[in-house]
Tab-separated table of C-alpha atoms in Angstrom:
chain	number	residue	atom	x	y	z
A	17	UNK	CA	32.822	-23.184	-8.002
A	18	UNK	CA	29.876	-24.487	-10.008
A	19	UNK	CA	29.110	-21.802	-12.667
A	20	UNK	CA	26.980	-24.023	-14.926
A	21	UNK	CA	23.777	-24.163	-12.996
A	22	UNK	CA	20.881	-21.638	-12.626
A	23	UNK	CA	22.084	-20.365	-9.279
A	24	UNK	CA	25.740	-20.465	-10.257
A	25	UNK	CA	24.911	-18.373	-13.323
A	26	UNK	CA	23.173	-15.728	-11.289
A	27	UNK	CA	25.834	-15.671	-8.792
A	28	UNK	CA	28.488	-14.943	-11.416
A	29	UNK	CA	26.322	-12.215	-12.992
A	30	UNK	CA	26.048	-10.459	-9.601
A	31	UNK	CA	29.768	-10.711	-8.825
A	32	UNK	CA	30.731	-9.501	-12.322
A	33	UNK	CA	28.749	-6.294	-11.667
A	34	UNK	CA	29.487	-5.898	-7.818
A	35	UNK	CA	30.699	-2.315	-7.314
A	36	UNK	CA	33.122	-3.249	-4.513
A	37	UNK	CA	34.887	-6.136	-6.364
A	38	UNK	CA	37.998	-4.672	-8.213
A	39	UNK	CA	38.631	-7.846	-10.192
A	40	UNK	CA	36.385	-10.421	-11.780
A	41	UNK	CA	35.722	-13.619	-9.735
A	42	UNK	CA	37.871	-16.762	-10.381
A	43	UNK	CA	35.457	-19.147	-12.191
A	44	UNK	CA	35.892	-22.848	-11.441
A	45	UNK	CA	34.397	-25.983	-12.823
A	46	UNK	CA	34.987	-29.725	-12.962
A	47	UNK	CA	35.993	-30.069	-16.588
A	48	UNK	CA	39.546	-29.934	-17.941
A	49	UNK	CA	38.156	-28.751	-21.346
A	50	UNK	CA	39.024	-25.271	-22.388
A	51	UNK	CA	35.713	-23.535	-21.593
A	52	UNK	CA	34.720	-19.945	-21.159
A	53	UNK	CA	31.758	-18.391	-19.270
A	54	UNK	CA	29.840	-17.859	-22.556
A	55	UNK	CA	30.015	-21.632	-23.223
A	56	UNK	CA	27.982	-22.348	-20.078
A	57	UNK	CA	26.108	-19.131	-19.548
A	58	UNK	CA	25.591	-17.522	-22.961
A	59	UNK	CA	23.708	-14.600	-21.434
A	60	UNK	CA	27.039	-13.575	-19.725
A	61	UNK	CA	29.235	-13.840	-22.747
A	62	UNK	CA	31.378	-10.871	-23.787
A	63	UNK	CA	31.286	-9.337	-27.253
A	64	UNK	CA	33.516	-12.109	-28.624
A	65	UNK	CA	31.081	-14.692	-27.343
A	66	UNK	CA	33.532	-15.999	-24.719
A	67	UNK	CA	33.786	-14.235	-21.365
A	68	UNK	CA	36.231	-15.136	-18.548
A	69	UNK	CA	37.860	-18.674	-18.684
A	70	UNK	CA	36.580	-21.386	-16.474
A	71	UNK	CA	39.452	-23.080	-14.620
A	72	UNK	CA	39.447	-26.733	-13.539
A	73	UNK	CA	39.019	-26.789	-9.805
A	74	UNK	CA	42.326	-27.085	-7.979
A	75	UNK	CA	43.317	-26.256	-4.353
A	76	UNK	CA	46.717	-25.224	-5.593
A	77	UNK	CA	45.087	-22.761	-7.977
A	78	UNK	CA	43.144	-21.155	-5.082
A	79	UNK	CA	46.335	-20.725	-3.121
A	80	UNK	CA	48.152	-19.365	-6.134
A	81	UNK	CA	45.412	-16.833	-6.771
A	82	UNK	CA	45.213	-15.836	-3.088
A	83	UNK	CA	41.531	-16.751	-2.819
A	84	UNK	CA	40.157	-16.052	0.635
A	85	UNK	CA	36.402	-16.568	0.004
A	86	UNK	CA	34.931	-19.529	-2.039
A	87	UNK	CA	31.311	-19.802	-3.144
A	88	UNK	CA	30.267	-23.476	-3.581
A	89	UNK	CA	27.332	-23.888	-6.001
A	90	UNK	CA	27.866	-27.601	-5.887
A	91	UNK	CA	25.923	-30.697	-5.018
A	92	UNK	CA	25.443	-31.355	-1.271
A	93	UNK	CA	27.932	-34.215	-1.253
A	94	UNK	CA	30.644	-32.158	-2.966
A	95	UNK	CA	30.206	-29.289	-0.507
A	96	UNK	CA	30.437	-31.684	2.441
A	97	UNK	CA	33.661	-33.130	1.128
A	98	UNK	CA	35.344	-29.828	0.149
A	99	UNK	CA	34.430	-27.459	3.076
A	100	UNK	CA	36.891	-28.990	5.615
A	101	UNK	CA	39.748	-28.630	3.188
A	102	UNK	CA	38.764	-25.049	2.365
A	103	UNK	CA	38.719	-24.098	6.144
A	104	UNK	CA	42.033	-25.839	6.742
A	105	UNK	CA	43.486	-23.542	4.044
A	106	UNK	CA	41.974	-20.448	5.731
A	107	UNK	CA	39.415	-19.958	2.890
A	108	UNK	CA	36.048	-18.814	4.121
A	109	UNK	CA	33.093	-20.474	2.483
A	110	UNK	CA	29.604	-19.528	1.376
A	111	UNK	CA	27.880	-22.857	0.581
A	112	UNK	CA	24.723	-22.757	-1.556
A	113	UNK	CA	23.952	-26.463	-0.997
A	114	UNK	CA	22.138	-28.008	1.888
A	115	UNK	CA	25.249	-29.803	3.218
A	116	UNK	CA	25.756	-27.577	6.300
A	117	UNK	CA	22.544	-25.919	6.928
A	118	UNK	CA	21.061	-28.300	9.541
A	119	UNK	CA	22.511	-28.689	13.045
A	120	UNK	CA	20.311	-31.644	14.076
A	121	UNK	CA	21.247	-35.011	12.687
A	122	UNK	CA	17.688	-36.192	12.382
A	123	UNK	CA	16.969	-33.237	10.075
A	124	UNK	CA	20.210	-33.657	8.073
A	125	UNK	CA	19.434	-37.330	7.366
A	126	UNK	CA	17.309	-36.248	4.432
A	127	UNK	CA	20.532	-35.547	2.556
A	128	UNK	CA	22.126	-38.947	3.327
A	129	UNK	CA	25.556	-37.317	3.678
A	130	UNK	CA	28.655	-39.265	4.640
A	131	UNK	CA	31.946	-37.813	6.017
A	132	UNK	CA	35.430	-39.064	5.543
A	133	UNK	CA	36.201	-37.716	9.043
A	134	UNK	CA	32.969	-37.578	11.031
A	135	UNK	CA	34.558	-36.108	14.096
A	136	UNK	CA	36.048	-33.186	12.100
A	137	UNK	CA	32.758	-32.761	10.220
A	138	UNK	CA	30.829	-32.667	13.397
A	139	UNK	CA	33.046	-29.883	14.776
A	140	UNK	CA	32.733	-27.886	11.598
A	141	UNK	CA	28.920	-28.350	11.642
A	142	UNK	CA	28.675	-26.639	15.036
A	143	UNK	CA	30.337	-23.518	13.609
A	144	UNK	CA	28.321	-23.323	10.400
A	145	UNK	CA	26.111	-20.242	10.386
A	146	UNK	CA	22.681	-20.401	8.798
A	147	UNK	CA	22.919	-17.667	6.278
A	148	UNK	CA	19.769	-15.663	6.859
A	149	UNK	CA	21.105	-12.080	7.194
A	150	UNK	CA	17.904	-10.852	8.729
A	151	UNK	CA	18.228	-13.385	11.484
A	152	UNK	CA	21.951	-13.896	11.971
A	153	UNK	CA	23.850	-10.853	10.568
A	154	UNK	CA	26.351	-10.571	13.420
A	155	UNK	CA	27.196	-14.245	13.355
A	156	UNK	CA	27.562	-14.251	9.622
A	157	UNK	CA	29.999	-11.374	9.704
A	158	UNK	CA	32.448	-13.370	11.728
A	159	UNK	CA	31.812	-16.817	10.254
A	160	UNK	CA	34.182	-19.053	8.417
A	161	UNK	CA	31.356	-21.110	6.991
A	162	UNK	CA	27.932	-19.687	5.958
A	163	UNK	CA	25.323	-22.226	4.966
A	164	UNK	CA	23.028	-20.456	2.454
A	165	UNK	CA	19.400	-21.147	3.333
A	166	UNK	CA	17.026	-22.990	0.986
A	167	UNK	CA	14.694	-21.001	-1.221
A	168	UNK	CA	11.355	-22.366	0.251
A	169	UNK	CA	12.595	-22.031	3.788
A	170	UNK	CA	13.750	-18.414	3.293
A	171	UNK	CA	10.260	-17.446	2.158
A	172	UNK	CA	8.593	-19.134	5.084
A	173	UNK	CA	11.131	-18.243	7.839
A	174	UNK	CA	11.128	-14.619	6.986
A	175	UNK	CA	7.332	-14.553	7.030
A	176	UNK	CA	7.066	-16.277	10.368
A	177	UNK	CA	10.169	-15.250	12.455
A	178	UNK	CA	8.776	-11.782	13.618
A	179	UNK	CA	5.521	-13.232	14.789
A	180	UNK	CA	7.030	-16.404	16.439
A	181	UNK	CA	9.539	-14.252	18.269
A	182	UNK	CA	6.903	-11.804	19.446
A	183	UNK	CA	4.832	-14.713	20.839
A	184	UNK	CA	1.818	-13.713	18.752
A	185	UNK	CA	0.869	-17.020	17.290
A	186	UNK	CA	-1.129	-19.988	18.664
A	187	UNK	CA	1.365	-22.690	18.029
A	188	UNK	CA	-0.890	-25.388	19.531
A	189	UNK	CA	-3.341	-24.738	16.633
A	190	UNK	CA	-0.554	-25.258	14.091
A	191	UNK	CA	0.731	-23.338	10.988
A	192	UNK	CA	0.156	-24.394	7.470
A	193	UNK	CA	2.658	-23.350	4.789
A	194	UNK	CA	1.436	-23.750	1.209
A	195	UNK	CA	4.409	-22.880	-0.971
A	196	UNK	CA	4.680	-22.784	-4.749
A	197	UNK	CA	7.905	-22.477	-6.815
A	198	UNK	CA	8.923	-22.005	-10.413
A	199	UNK	CA	10.734	-24.925	-12.168
A	200	UNK	CA	14.136	-23.478	-11.804
A	201	UNK	CA	14.035	-24.347	-8.107
A	202	UNK	CA	14.470	-27.929	-9.018
A	203	UNK	CA	17.832	-27.221	-10.629
A	204	UNK	CA	19.165	-27.440	-14.169
A	205	UNK	CA	19.300	-31.209	-14.569
A	206	UNK	CA	15.989	-32.244	-16.203
A	207	UNK	CA	13.789	-34.826	-14.569
A	208	UNK	CA	10.522	-36.477	-15.493
A	209	UNK	CA	8.636	-33.915	-13.457
A	210	UNK	CA	10.452	-30.777	-14.640
A	211	UNK	CA	10.422	-31.193	-18.390
A	212	UNK	CA	7.981	-29.143	-20.387
A	213	UNK	CA	5.330	-31.789	-21.069
A	214	UNK	CA	4.827	-32.350	-17.270
A	215	UNK	CA	5.205	-28.862	-15.878
A	216	UNK	CA	3.516	-26.794	-18.510
A	217	UNK	CA	-0.241	-26.069	-17.812
A	218	UNK	CA	0.088	-28.013	-14.560
A	219	UNK	CA	0.246	-27.538	-10.834
A	220	UNK	CA	1.418	-30.360	-8.582
A	221	UNK	CA	2.314	-30.961	-4.975
A	222	UNK	CA	5.264	-32.945	-4.017
A	223	UNK	CA	7.519	-33.730	-0.938
A	224	UNK	CA	4.555	-33.930	1.383
A	225	UNK	CA	5.791	-34.623	4.930
A	226	UNK	CA	9.218	-35.222	3.456
A	227	UNK	CA	10.677	-32.035	1.847
A	228	UNK	CA	14.295	-31.338	2.772
A	229	UNK	CA	13.666	-27.664	3.677
A	230	UNK	CA	11.299	-28.715	6.537
A	231	UNK	CA	14.222	-29.137	8.931
A	232	UNK	CA	15.297	-25.510	8.337
A	233	UNK	CA	11.822	-24.338	9.428
A	234	UNK	CA	11.935	-26.388	12.545
A	235	UNK	CA	15.390	-25.337	13.577
A	236	UNK	CA	15.252	-21.647	12.662
A	237	UNK	CA	11.774	-21.015	14.037
A	238	UNK	CA	12.291	-23.304	16.969
A	239	UNK	CA	9.138	-25.266	16.312
A	240	UNK	CA	8.169	-28.866	16.513
A	241	UNK	CA	6.864	-31.107	13.686
A	242	UNK	CA	3.294	-30.930	15.029
A	243	UNK	CA	3.405	-27.112	15.036
A	244	UNK	CA	4.008	-26.551	11.372
A	245	UNK	CA	3.057	-28.260	8.025
A	246	UNK	CA	4.979	-27.365	4.903
A	247	UNK	CA	3.763	-28.515	1.415
A	248	UNK	CA	5.682	-27.389	-1.738
A	249	UNK	CA	4.150	-27.157	-5.196
A	250	UNK	CA	5.571	-26.852	-8.698
A	251	UNK	CA	4.415	-23.892	-10.649
A	252	UNK	CA	4.612	-23.853	-14.515
A	253	UNK	CA	6.801	-20.675	-14.515
A	254	UNK	CA	10.511	-20.257	-14.725
A	255	UNK	CA	11.268	-18.662	-11.356
A	256	UNK	CA	9.749	-17.241	-8.239
A	257	UNK	CA	8.233	-18.496	-4.971
A	258	UNK	CA	4.892	-17.541	-3.366
A	259	UNK	CA	4.197	-18.997	0.052
A	260	UNK	CA	0.772	-18.612	1.546
A	261	UNK	CA	0.871	-19.315	5.299
A	262	UNK	CA	-2.184	-19.882	7.585
A	263	UNK	CA	-1.925	-19.282	11.271
A	264	UNK	CA	-3.922	-18.199	14.354
A	265	UNK	CA	-3.076	-15.558	16.864
A	266	UNK	CA	-2.773	-16.610	20.447
A	267	UNK	CA	-5.108	-13.766	21.470
A	268	UNK	CA	-7.216	-11.476	19.222
A	269	UNK	CA	-5.172	-8.828	17.680
A	270	UNK	CA	-5.244	-5.963	15.069
A	271	UNK	CA	-3.721	-5.440	11.675
A	272	UNK	CA	-1.683	-2.598	13.195
A	273	UNK	CA	-0.238	-4.911	15.733
A	274	UNK	CA	0.821	-7.394	13.127
A	275	UNK	CA	2.321	-4.795	10.832
A	276	UNK	CA	4.222	-3.237	13.700
A	277	UNK	CA	5.734	-6.605	14.517
A	278	UNK	CA	7.006	-6.995	11.005
A	279	UNK	CA	8.307	-3.512	10.641
A	280	UNK	CA	10.034	-3.571	14.018
A	281	UNK	CA	11.683	-6.878	13.290
A	282	UNK	CA	12.951	-5.792	9.883
A	283	UNK	CA	13.899	-2.218	10.664
A	284	UNK	CA	17.048	-1.396	8.761
A	285	UNK	CA	16.899	-4.569	6.747
A	286	UNK	CA	16.859	-3.429	3.116
A	287	UNK	CA	16.045	-6.658	1.441
A	288	UNK	CA	12.655	-7.319	3.058
A	289	UNK	CA	9.643	-5.219	2.020
A	290	UNK	CA	6.492	-5.144	4.075
A	291	UNK	CA	3.134	-4.463	2.384
A	292	UNK	CA	0.613	-2.477	4.280
A	293	UNK	CA	-2.512	-4.628	4.801
A	294	UNK	CA	-4.614	-5.452	2.843
A	295	UNK	CA	-1.938	-5.388	0.072
A	296	UNK	CA	-0.454	-8.691	-0.807
A	297	UNK	CA	2.806	-9.402	-2.766
A	298	UNK	CA	3.091	-11.050	-6.153
A	299	UNK	CA	5.688	-12.982	-7.907
A	300	UNK	CA	5.810	-10.580	-10.792
A	301	UNK	CA	6.982	-7.818	-8.434
A	302	UNK	CA	9.993	-9.716	-6.973
A	303	UNK	CA	11.300	-11.694	-9.913
A	304	UNK	CA	14.934	-10.842	-10.731
A	305	UNK	CA	15.328	-8.874	-7.477
A	306	UNK	CA	16.833	-9.827	-4.065
A	307	UNK	CA	13.778	-8.705	-2.159
A	308	UNK	CA	11.402	-10.762	-0.061
A	309	UNK	CA	8.025	-9.172	-0.089
A	310	UNK	CA	5.659	-9.949	2.801
A	311	UNK	CA	1.972	-9.038	3.165
A	312	UNK	CA	-0.861	-10.286	5.360
A	313	UNK	CA	-4.548	-10.076	5.997
A	314	UNK	CA	-6.230	-10.580	9.406
A	315	UNK	CA	-9.809	-11.944	9.611
A	316	UNK	CA	-12.518	-9.915	11.333
A	317	UNK	CA	-12.355	-12.219	14.402
A	318	UNK	CA	-8.781	-10.861	14.963
A	319	UNK	CA	-7.386	-14.382	15.136
A	320	UNK	CA	-7.195	-16.013	11.651
A	321	UNK	CA	-4.155	-14.758	9.902
A	322	UNK	CA	-2.954	-15.334	6.280
A	323	UNK	CA	0.538	-14.244	5.385
A	324	UNK	CA	1.854	-14.163	1.809
A	325	UNK	CA	5.581	-14.139	1.166
A	326	UNK	CA	7.302	-13.873	-2.262
A	327	UNK	CA	10.833	-14.040	-3.495
A	328	UNK	CA	12.924	-15.072	-6.480
A	329	UNK	CA	14.210	-18.571	-5.719
A	330	UNK	CA	17.367	-17.935	-7.782
A	331	UNK	CA	18.251	-14.606	-6.023
A	332	UNK	CA	16.887	-14.064	-2.524
A	333	UNK	CA	16.499	-17.822	-2.385
A	334	UNK	CA	20.091	-18.554	-3.612
A	335	UNK	CA	22.637	-16.402	-5.374
A	336	UNK	CA	21.448	-12.989	-4.193
A	337	UNK	CA	21.390	-14.141	-0.582
A	338	UNK	CA	24.859	-15.588	-1.035
A	339	UNK	CA	26.168	-12.132	-2.090
A	340	UNK	CA	24.310	-10.568	0.837
A	341	UNK	CA	26.216	-12.905	3.034
A	342	UNK	CA	29.522	-12.194	1.381
A	343	UNK	CA	28.854	-8.447	1.945
A	344	UNK	CA	28.427	-9.032	5.644
A	345	UNK	CA	31.441	-11.284	5.966
A	346	UNK	CA	33.757	-8.703	4.524
A	347	UNK	CA	32.234	-5.549	6.138
A	348	UNK	CA	30.260	-4.062	3.327
A	349	UNK	CA	26.699	-2.910	3.369
A	350	UNK	CA	24.647	-6.081	2.956
A	351	UNK	CA	22.770	-4.682	-0.097
A	352	UNK	CA	25.903	-3.807	-2.127
A	353	UNK	CA	25.559	-5.109	-5.669
A	354	UNK	CA	21.914	-6.102	-5.114
A	355	UNK	CA	19.893	-2.981	-5.580
């Protein structure tokens, strides 16, 4: 559901070419108009310029078609409303919005969500699994509801999780995350700050101390607000995220120690690529892939550490990670259809 946006379009493209799917996905939209995929995503049109039809969303239609897994590329409020109904109908959900990502109410308040049945929503919230396969693969496999992570938060969490878990960082000193994203990260609906005249030849910070992905960092890395500072920036490029992260080690270490921590944590995880120091990743190497590339450099004092993490915000940061989660939920290799 929700094929018109940037992430929705990428999701449909991946599903149409997924080697394990024997039929095309059922495409759903809000409109009663007779639309086809080519009308909303021309790059996915068939030779006749059409592509598969887009059906008006209907629970009865999902039942009729025997749907057992639903992707929601919808606004947060819509996902919050529809997920309880989907689960009641035994339909598993991968939700690309932020509606179910955050377990703590104080973090979730940034979305200003309301629930028709707060008690039911609270129960569902506790079973929602944060859809980071590298962190929660086992829980994702058995989940009814997977909350796809945010794009910025994916880049930061994957860069820090191995080092936080290993206890290598001096958390009292604090971590600084300086992240930059292409314009597609803001969604397809144009705003004053995403149109060409604002974004082109420009670089701007926004959401300082208030960005909605901050709560994901706190919850997934088990940090407090005074231990990490995240500031996003808008890059004048279509897609891609580069996060530069500044931290200190708790005790002096070596590059080999840091690299070992990364490679051990991500052993067997095909969607994370670790660069041998002093190599650092670049956006041009991950765009239109589902990889998250991570590199680092350690200062001569053995304490000051800079980590660089890159991913495509529409793929590993959204649609690609959603397919990765689907693969785990149905028992396939998590990289199916993504390499």
